[in-house]
XYZ file of C-alpha atoms in Angstrom:
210
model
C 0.000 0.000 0.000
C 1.050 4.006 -0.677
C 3.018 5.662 2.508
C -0.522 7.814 3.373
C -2.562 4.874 4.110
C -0.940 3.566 6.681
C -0.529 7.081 7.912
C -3.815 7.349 7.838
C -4.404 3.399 9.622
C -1.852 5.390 12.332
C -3.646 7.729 13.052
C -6.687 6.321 13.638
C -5.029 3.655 15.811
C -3.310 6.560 17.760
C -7.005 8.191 18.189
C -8.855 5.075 19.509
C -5.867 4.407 21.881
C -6.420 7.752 23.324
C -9.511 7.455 23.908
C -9.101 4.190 25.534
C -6.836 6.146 28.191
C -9.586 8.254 28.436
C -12.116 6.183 29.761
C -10.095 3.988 31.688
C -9.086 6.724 33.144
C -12.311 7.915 34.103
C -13.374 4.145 35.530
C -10.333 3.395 37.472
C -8.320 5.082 40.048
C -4.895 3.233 40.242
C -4.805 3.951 36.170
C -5.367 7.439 36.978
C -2.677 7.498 39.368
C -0.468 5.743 37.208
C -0.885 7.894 34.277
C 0.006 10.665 36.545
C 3.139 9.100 38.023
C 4.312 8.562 33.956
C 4.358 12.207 34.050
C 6.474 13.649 36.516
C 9.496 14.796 35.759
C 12.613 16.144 36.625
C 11.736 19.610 37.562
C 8.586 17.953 40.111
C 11.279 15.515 41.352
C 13.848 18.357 42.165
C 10.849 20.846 44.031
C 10.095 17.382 46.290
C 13.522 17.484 47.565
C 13.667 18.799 51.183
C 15.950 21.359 52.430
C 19.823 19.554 53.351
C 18.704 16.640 51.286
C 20.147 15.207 48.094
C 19.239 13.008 45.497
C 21.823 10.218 43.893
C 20.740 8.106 40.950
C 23.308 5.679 39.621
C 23.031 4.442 36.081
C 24.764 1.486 34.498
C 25.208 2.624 30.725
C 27.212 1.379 27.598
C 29.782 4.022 26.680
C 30.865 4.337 23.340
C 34.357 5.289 22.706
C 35.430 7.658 19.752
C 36.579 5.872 16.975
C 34.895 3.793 14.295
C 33.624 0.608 15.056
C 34.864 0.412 18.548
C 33.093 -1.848 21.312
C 30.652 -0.184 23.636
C 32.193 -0.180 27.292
C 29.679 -0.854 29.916
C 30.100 1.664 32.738
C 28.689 3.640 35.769
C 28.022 6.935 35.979
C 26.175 9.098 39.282
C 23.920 12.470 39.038
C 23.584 13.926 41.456
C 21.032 16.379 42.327
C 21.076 18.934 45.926
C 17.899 20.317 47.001
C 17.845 24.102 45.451
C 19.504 23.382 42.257
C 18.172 23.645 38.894
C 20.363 20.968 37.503
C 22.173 17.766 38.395
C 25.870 16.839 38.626
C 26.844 13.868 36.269
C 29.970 12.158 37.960
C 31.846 9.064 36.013
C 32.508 6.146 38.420
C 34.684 4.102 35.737
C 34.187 0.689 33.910
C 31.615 -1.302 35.208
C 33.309 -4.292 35.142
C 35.715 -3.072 37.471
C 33.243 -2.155 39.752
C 30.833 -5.390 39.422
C 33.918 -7.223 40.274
C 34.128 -5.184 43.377
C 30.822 -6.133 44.376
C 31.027 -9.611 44.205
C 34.463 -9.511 46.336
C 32.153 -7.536 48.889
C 29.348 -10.206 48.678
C 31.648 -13.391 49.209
C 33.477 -11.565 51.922
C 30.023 -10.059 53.305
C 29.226 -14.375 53.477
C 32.216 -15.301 55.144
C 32.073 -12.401 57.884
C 28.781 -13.086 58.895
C 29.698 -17.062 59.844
C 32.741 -15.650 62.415
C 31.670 -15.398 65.647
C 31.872 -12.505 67.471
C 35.078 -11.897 69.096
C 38.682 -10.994 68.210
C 39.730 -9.814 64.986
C 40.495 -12.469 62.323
C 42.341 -12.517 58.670
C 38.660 -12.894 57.403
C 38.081 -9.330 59.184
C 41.035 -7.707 57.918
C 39.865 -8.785 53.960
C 36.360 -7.684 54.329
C 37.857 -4.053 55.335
C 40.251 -4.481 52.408
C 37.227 -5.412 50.265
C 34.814 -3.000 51.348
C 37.009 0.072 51.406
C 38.124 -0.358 47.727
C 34.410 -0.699 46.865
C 33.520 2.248 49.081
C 36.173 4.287 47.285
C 34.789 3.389 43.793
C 31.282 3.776 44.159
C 30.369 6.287 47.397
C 33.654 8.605 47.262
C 33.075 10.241 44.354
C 29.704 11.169 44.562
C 30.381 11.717 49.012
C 32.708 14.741 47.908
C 29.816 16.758 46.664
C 27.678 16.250 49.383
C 28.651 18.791 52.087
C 26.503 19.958 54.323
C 23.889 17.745 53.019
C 22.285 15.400 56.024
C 20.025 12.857 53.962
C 20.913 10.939 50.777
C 18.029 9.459 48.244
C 19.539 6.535 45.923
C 18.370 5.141 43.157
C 20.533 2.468 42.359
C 21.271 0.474 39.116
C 22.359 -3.184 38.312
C 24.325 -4.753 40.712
C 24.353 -1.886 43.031
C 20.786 -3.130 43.842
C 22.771 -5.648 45.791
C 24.882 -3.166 48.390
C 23.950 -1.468 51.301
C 25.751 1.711 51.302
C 25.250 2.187 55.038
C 27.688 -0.881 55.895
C 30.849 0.097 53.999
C 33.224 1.273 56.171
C 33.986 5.043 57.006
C 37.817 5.772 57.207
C 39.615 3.307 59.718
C 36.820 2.449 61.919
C 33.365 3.027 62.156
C 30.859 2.806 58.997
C 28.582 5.333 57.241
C 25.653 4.667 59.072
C 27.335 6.251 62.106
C 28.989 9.076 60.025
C 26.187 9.947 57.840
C 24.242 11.289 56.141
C 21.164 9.087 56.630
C 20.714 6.939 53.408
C 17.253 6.430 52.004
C 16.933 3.864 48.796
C 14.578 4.504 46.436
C 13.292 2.262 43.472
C 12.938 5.218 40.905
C 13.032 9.138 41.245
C 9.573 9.823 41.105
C 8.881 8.012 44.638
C 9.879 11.220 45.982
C 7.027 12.818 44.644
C 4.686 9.938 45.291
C 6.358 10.111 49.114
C 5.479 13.746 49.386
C 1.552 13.210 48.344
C 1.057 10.523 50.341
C -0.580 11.719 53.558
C 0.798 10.803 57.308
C -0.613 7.768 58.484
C 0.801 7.741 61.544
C 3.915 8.854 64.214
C 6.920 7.573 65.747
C 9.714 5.729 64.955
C 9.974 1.612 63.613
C 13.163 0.013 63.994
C 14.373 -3.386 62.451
C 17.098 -5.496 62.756
């Protein structure tokens, strides 16, 4: 068939779909919601950031070096966004394959610490430190030098990152970021902090888990 009648099928298609929306929309409320959430954005996302708060979203991308026919690199990059600014801070965290290999160190030495009993220090101890701090310094020190004077952290991680807590990698020779802050919130996508701010307080207090 000629280009216009399928332009014309298209269209028609395109109408009938919208007007499905429509009156789903109008019968149910979690599509309603829905179809709002699939609109915010990044300037609703930055205005739901509280005061001394900052957002970090890590992305695991394929970079492609310059030069014909070259082999996309799979990598990790961080934006980062502080409440008050207009625009996010992209920050390059290196080769993902470096840093997925870090990760799984931290896992199998995360497995092995947690069968020592409590007690003196053991080799086993002195490797997860190792282990941790080189994955702390790949992943959390590069983005942790931009956030002064902030107090809470959002994250949206990416890929294997799903995997780490942030919160037990250590901070400098002793301690761990939990007790040196800031507070760490994980998100599962930006726009939660919108959703969070919308939702109204169901109740007070404080829940704690271990």
């Amino acid at each position: 068939e000629a280009p216009e009648h399928y332009r014309t099928i298209l269209d028609q298609t395109r109408r009938e779909a919208e007007q499905a929306e429509r009156l789903l929309a109008m019968r149910d409320a979690s599509f309603r919601e829905e179809q709002a959430r699939s609109q915010i954005g990044f300037v609703e996302v930055a205005s739901s950031l509280p005061p001394d708060t900052a957002l970090i979203s890590y992305l695991r991308y394929d970079d492609y070096p310059t030069g014909a026919g070259s082999p996309p690199v799979p990598s990790y990059v961080a934006f980062i966004l502080r409440s008050g600014d207009g625009t996010a801070v992209l920050v390059p965290l290196g080769r993902a394959t470096d840093i997925d290999s870090s990760i799984e160190r931290w896992k199998q030495e995360v497995s092995v610490k947690s069968t020592n009993p409590a007690g003196a220090a053991t080799p086993a101890d002195t490797t997860y430190q190792q282990t941790s701090t080189e994955l702390r310094r790949r992943i959390w020190d590069p983005v942790a030098a931009r956030l002064k004077g902030i107090r809470r952290v959002f994250i949206v991680p990416d890929g294997p990152l799903n995997l780490v807590n942030l919160a037990a990698l250590p901070a400098g020779s002793s301690g761990y970021l939990i007790e040196k802050g800031p507070t760490l919130h994980y998100l599962s996508s930006e726009r939660d902090l919108v959703s969070a701010r919308d939702e109204p307080a169901r109740a007070e207090g404080l829940l704690v888990m271990g």
